[in-house]
Amino acid sequence: MFSSCEDVIDVDVPNAPPRLVIDASINWFKGTLGNEQVIKLTLSAPYFNENVPPANDAIVTITNSDNQVFSFLEIDDTGTYTNNNFIPEIDASYTLSVTYNNEVYSATETLKSVTSVDTIEQKDDGGFSGEEIEIKAFYTDPGNEENFYFYQFKTDTDTSSEVYDDEFTNGNQIFAFYSNEDLEAGDELTILNYGISERFYKFMFILLQQSGDDSGGPFETQPATVRGNCINETNPDNFPFGYFRLSEADITTYTIQ
């Protein structure tokens, strides 16, 4: 008879005071008016907490370059703030203002355009095993401007995000890449692409490196707090997490063959 026991180890994880988390992604999907927009406000929580507390009773507005103010109102006590009369305009500047707990947070960004997916190419013998399905979503980059892209590939069980720039591919047809060993014929893949600013590109590039499968190597940048573009005007030391982004966006649905 053999027996074994397990010792319970309590890890004392230090708790920092909660910070405001701003998820302000304004997306103008092609073929829509773009008037209905959503901003989510939450609070940071200890590592082992299962629930994310909402930030209630905030005053949330976005002001465009013509000084039009769009107010976002909270739905019940969910921390979700909505507006249904937003006016999107490519290359226009917008300023976000959030007043929460007597502190004012702000950020300014430009609404960036995006190019649509031209074609989708599927390869069935990809990956190290030669059995993975690989997807390439081709798009044509405008040649007369600097562009940055944020791509999301979504299935029922997976979401993958990547960012791209056109530093070495300006004006050419290039592709966003996705691979998943669990993909099967008949699965539906949703491809979302967003035009983004250079600053958001750099923000997401660092964030994806720190959270991806390849993070943590000996020569990689060590994980650290990734600061977005939102600032606390009242108390700069109490800076928020998150980002204020405005994008023209496109959506493509593809059925795996």
Coordinates of C-alpha atoms in Angstrom, one line a residue:
M1 CA 0.0 0.0 0.0
F2 CA 1.3 3.4 -1.0
S3 CA -0.1 6.7 0.1
S4 CA 0.8 10.3 -0.6
C5 CA -0.3 13.6 0.6
E6 CA -0.3 17.1 -0.7
D7 CA 0.6 20.2 1.2
V8 CA -1.5 23.2 0.7
I9 CA 0.7 26.3 -0.1
D10 CA -0.9 29.7 0.4
V11 CA 0.6 32.2 -1.9
D12 CA 0.5 35.7 -0.4
V13 CA -0.1 37.8 -3.5
P14 CA 0.2 41.5 -2.7
N15 CA -2.9 43.5 -3.6
A16 CA -2.7 47.0 -5.1
P17 CA -5.4 49.6 -4.8
P18 CA -7.9 49.2 -7.7
R19 CA -7.4 51.3 -10.8
L20 CA -9.9 52.3 -13.4
V21 CA -9.9 50.1 -16.6
I22 CA -11.1 51.9 -19.7
D23 CA -12.2 49.8 -22.7
A24 CA -13.2 52.5 -25.2
S25 CA -13.0 50.9 -28.6
I26 CA -15.1 52.9 -31.0
N27 CA -15.6 50.8 -34.2
W28 CA -17.3 52.1 -37.4
F29 CA -18.0 48.9 -39.4
K30 CA -18.3 49.4 -43.1
G31 CA -21.9 49.6 -44.3
T32 CA -23.2 50.9 -41.0
L33 CA -23.9 54.4 -39.7
G34 CA -21.6 53.8 -36.7
N35 CA -23.9 55.8 -34.5
E36 CA -24.3 53.0 -31.8
Q37 CA -21.2 52.8 -29.6
V38 CA -20.3 51.2 -26.3
I39 CA -17.6 52.0 -23.7
K40 CA -16.9 49.6 -20.7
L41 CA -15.5 50.7 -17.4
T42 CA -14.3 48.3 -14.8
L43 CA -11.9 48.2 -11.9
S44 CA -8.7 46.2 -11.6
A45 CA -9.0 43.3 -9.1
P46 CA -6.7 40.9 -7.2
Y47 CA -5.2 38.1 -9.3
F48 CA -7.3 35.3 -7.9
N49 CA -10.6 37.2 -8.0
E50 CA -13.1 35.6 -10.3
N51 CA -15.4 38.6 -10.8
V52 CA -14.4 41.9 -12.5
P53 CA -16.1 44.8 -10.6
P54 CA -17.8 47.4 -12.8
A55 CA -17.1 51.1 -12.4
N56 CA -20.5 52.6 -11.8
D57 CA -21.9 56.2 -11.9
A58 CA -19.2 57.6 -14.1
I59 CA -19.7 60.6 -16.4
V60 CA -18.5 59.6 -19.9
T61 CA -18.3 61.8 -23.0
I62 CA -16.6 62.0 -26.3
T63 CA -16.0 65.3 -28.0
N64 CA -15.1 65.7 -31.7
S65 CA -13.1 68.4 -33.4
D66 CA -16.2 70.4 -34.1
N67 CA -16.9 70.5 -30.3
Q68 CA -19.9 68.1 -30.6
V69 CA -20.3 66.2 -27.4
F70 CA -21.6 62.6 -27.3
S71 CA -22.7 61.5 -23.9
F72 CA -22.6 57.8 -22.9
L73 CA -25.1 56.6 -20.3
E74 CA -24.7 53.5 -18.1
I75 CA -27.0 50.5 -18.5
D76 CA -28.2 49.7 -15.0
D77 CA -25.1 49.1 -12.8
T78 CA -23.1 47.1 -15.4
G79 CA -20.3 49.5 -16.1
T80 CA -21.4 49.5 -19.7
Y81 CA -22.0 53.0 -21.1
T82 CA -23.8 53.4 -24.5
N83 CA -24.5 56.2 -27.0
N84 CA -26.7 56.0 -30.1
N85 CA -26.1 59.3 -31.9
F86 CA -22.3 59.1 -32.4
I87 CA -21.0 60.6 -35.7
P88 CA -17.8 58.9 -37.0
E89 CA -15.5 60.7 -39.4
I90 CA -12.3 59.3 -40.9
D91 CA -9.2 61.2 -39.8
A92 CA -11.2 63.3 -37.4
S93 CA -9.8 63.8 -33.8
Y94 CA -11.9 62.8 -30.8
T95 CA -11.3 63.4 -27.0
L96 CA -12.6 61.0 -24.4
S97 CA -13.5 62.3 -20.9
V98 CA -14.3 60.1 -18.0
T99 CA -15.2 61.5 -14.5
Y100 CA -15.1 58.8 -11.9
N101 CA -14.7 59.1 -8.1
N102 CA -14.1 62.8 -8.4
E103 CA -11.2 62.3 -10.8
V104 CA -11.1 63.2 -14.5
Y105 CA -9.5 60.8 -17.0
S106 CA -9.0 61.8 -20.7
A107 CA -7.5 60.6 -24.0
T108 CA -7.3 61.9 -27.6
E109 CA -7.2 59.8 -30.7
T110 CA -7.9 59.9 -34.4
L111 CA -10.4 57.7 -36.3
K112 CA -8.3 55.6 -38.7
S113 CA -9.5 54.0 -42.0
V114 CA -9.1 50.4 -43.0
T115 CA -8.8 48.4 -46.2
S116 CA -11.1 45.4 -46.7
V117 CA -10.0 41.8 -47.2
D118 CA -9.6 40.9 -50.8
T119 CA -9.3 37.1 -50.8
I120 CA -8.8 34.3 -48.3
E121 CA -6.4 31.4 -48.9
Q122 CA -6.6 28.1 -47.1
K123 CA -3.7 25.6 -46.7
D124 CA -4.4 22.2 -45.2
D125 CA -0.9 20.9 -44.6
G126 CA 0.6 23.7 -42.4
G127 CA 2.3 23.7 -39.1
F128 CA 5.1 21.5 -37.8
S129 CA 2.9 18.4 -38.1
G130 CA 1.9 19.2 -41.6
E131 CA -1.7 18.7 -40.6
E132 CA -2.8 22.2 -39.4
I133 CA -5.2 24.4 -41.3
E134 CA -3.6 27.8 -42.1
I135 CA -5.6 30.8 -43.2
K136 CA -4.2 33.9 -45.1
A137 CA -6.5 36.9 -45.4
F138 CA -5.1 39.1 -48.2
Y139 CA -5.6 42.8 -48.3
T140 CA -4.2 45.6 -50.5
D141 CA -2.3 48.3 -48.5
P142 CA -2.8 51.9 -49.8
G143 CA 0.5 53.2 -51.2
N144 CA 0.2 56.9 -50.4
E145 CA 0.0 56.7 -46.6
E146 CA 1.4 54.9 -43.5
N147 CA -1.1 52.3 -42.2
F148 CA -1.4 50.1 -39.2
Y149 CA -3.9 47.2 -38.8
F150 CA -5.4 45.2 -35.9
Y151 CA -6.8 41.8 -36.9
Q152 CA -8.9 39.4 -34.9
F153 CA -9.7 35.8 -35.9
K154 CA -12.6 34.2 -34.0
T155 CA -14.1 30.8 -33.9
D156 CA -16.5 29.2 -31.4
T157 CA -13.6 28.2 -29.2
D158 CA -10.7 30.5 -30.0
T159 CA -9.8 34.2 -30.5
S160 CA -6.5 35.2 -31.9
S161 CA -5.2 38.8 -32.3
E162 CA -2.4 40.3 -34.4
V163 CA -1.2 43.8 -35.4
Y164 CA 0.5 44.7 -38.7
D165 CA 2.2 47.7 -40.2
D166 CA 3.2 48.5 -43.8
E167 CA 6.8 49.6 -43.2
F168 CA 8.2 47.1 -45.7
T169 CA 5.0 46.4 -47.7
N170 CA 3.6 49.8 -48.4
G171 CA 1.3 49.7 -51.5
N172 CA 1.4 45.9 -51.8
Q173 CA -1.0 43.1 -51.3
I174 CA -0.1 41.5 -48.0
F175 CA -1.9 39.1 -45.7
A176 CA -2.9 38.5 -42.1
F177 CA -2.2 34.9 -40.9
Y178 CA -4.1 32.5 -38.7
S179 CA -3.5 28.9 -37.8
N180 CA -5.2 26.5 -35.4
E181 CA -4.7 22.7 -35.2
D182 CA -8.3 22.3 -34.0
L183 CA -9.9 23.8 -37.1
E184 CA -12.1 21.4 -39.1
A185 CA -14.1 21.6 -42.3
G186 CA -17.4 23.3 -41.7
D187 CA -16.1 25.5 -38.9
E188 CA -17.0 29.2 -39.3
L189 CA -14.2 31.7 -39.0
T190 CA -14.9 35.4 -38.4
I191 CA -12.2 37.8 -39.5
L192 CA -12.3 41.4 -38.1
N193 CA -9.9 44.0 -39.2
Y194 CA -9.5 47.5 -37.8
G195 CA -7.6 50.6 -38.9
I196 CA -5.5 51.8 -36.0
S197 CA -3.0 54.5 -35.1
E198 CA 0.7 54.0 -34.7
R199 CA 0.5 54.5 -31.0
F200 CA -2.2 51.8 -30.6
Y201 CA -0.1 49.5 -32.8
K202 CA 2.9 49.9 -30.4
F203 CA 0.6 49.4 -27.4
M204 CA -0.9 46.2 -28.7
F205 CA 2.4 44.9 -30.0
I206 CA 3.9 45.0 -26.5
L207 CA 0.7 43.6 -24.9
L208 CA 0.5 40.7 -27.3
Q209 CA 4.2 39.9 -26.8
Q210 CA 3.7 39.7 -23.1
S211 CA 0.5 37.6 -23.2
G212 CA 1.4 35.3 -26.1
D213 CA 2.8 31.8 -26.2
D214 CA 6.2 33.1 -27.2
S215 CA 6.5 35.6 -24.3
G216 CA 9.0 35.2 -21.5
G217 CA 12.1 34.1 -23.4
P218 CA 15.6 35.0 -22.2
F219 CA 15.9 37.9 -24.6
E220 CA 12.4 39.2 -24.5
T221 CA 11.3 42.4 -22.8
Q222 CA 10.2 41.5 -19.2
P223 CA 6.5 41.8 -18.4
A224 CA 5.6 45.2 -17.1
T225 CA 2.5 47.5 -16.9
V226 CA 1.6 48.5 -20.4
R227 CA 0.3 52.1 -20.3
G228 CA -2.4 53.1 -22.7
N229 CA -3.2 56.6 -24.0
C230 CA -5.6 57.5 -21.1
I231 CA -4.3 59.8 -18.4
N232 CA -5.6 60.9 -15.0
E233 CA -5.7 64.7 -15.1
T234 CA -6.6 65.0 -11.4
N235 CA -4.1 62.6 -10.0
P236 CA -1.5 61.5 -12.5
D237 CA -0.1 58.8 -10.2
N238 CA -3.4 57.1 -10.2
F239 CA -3.3 56.3 -14.0
P240 CA -5.9 54.0 -15.5
F241 CA -5.4 50.9 -17.6
G242 CA -6.9 50.4 -21.0
Y243 CA -7.0 52.4 -24.2
F244 CA -9.2 54.8 -26.2
R245 CA -9.2 53.7 -29.9
L246 CA -11.3 54.7 -32.9
S247 CA -11.3 52.5 -36.0
E248 CA -13.1 52.0 -39.3
A249 CA -13.6 48.3 -39.3
D250 CA -14.6 45.4 -41.6
I251 CA -15.9 41.9 -41.0
T252 CA -15.5 38.8 -43.1
T253 CA -16.9 35.4 -42.5
Y254 CA -15.2 32.3 -43.9
T255 CA -16.3 28.7 -43.8
I256 CA -13.4 26.2 -43.5
Q257 CA -13.3 23.9 -46.5

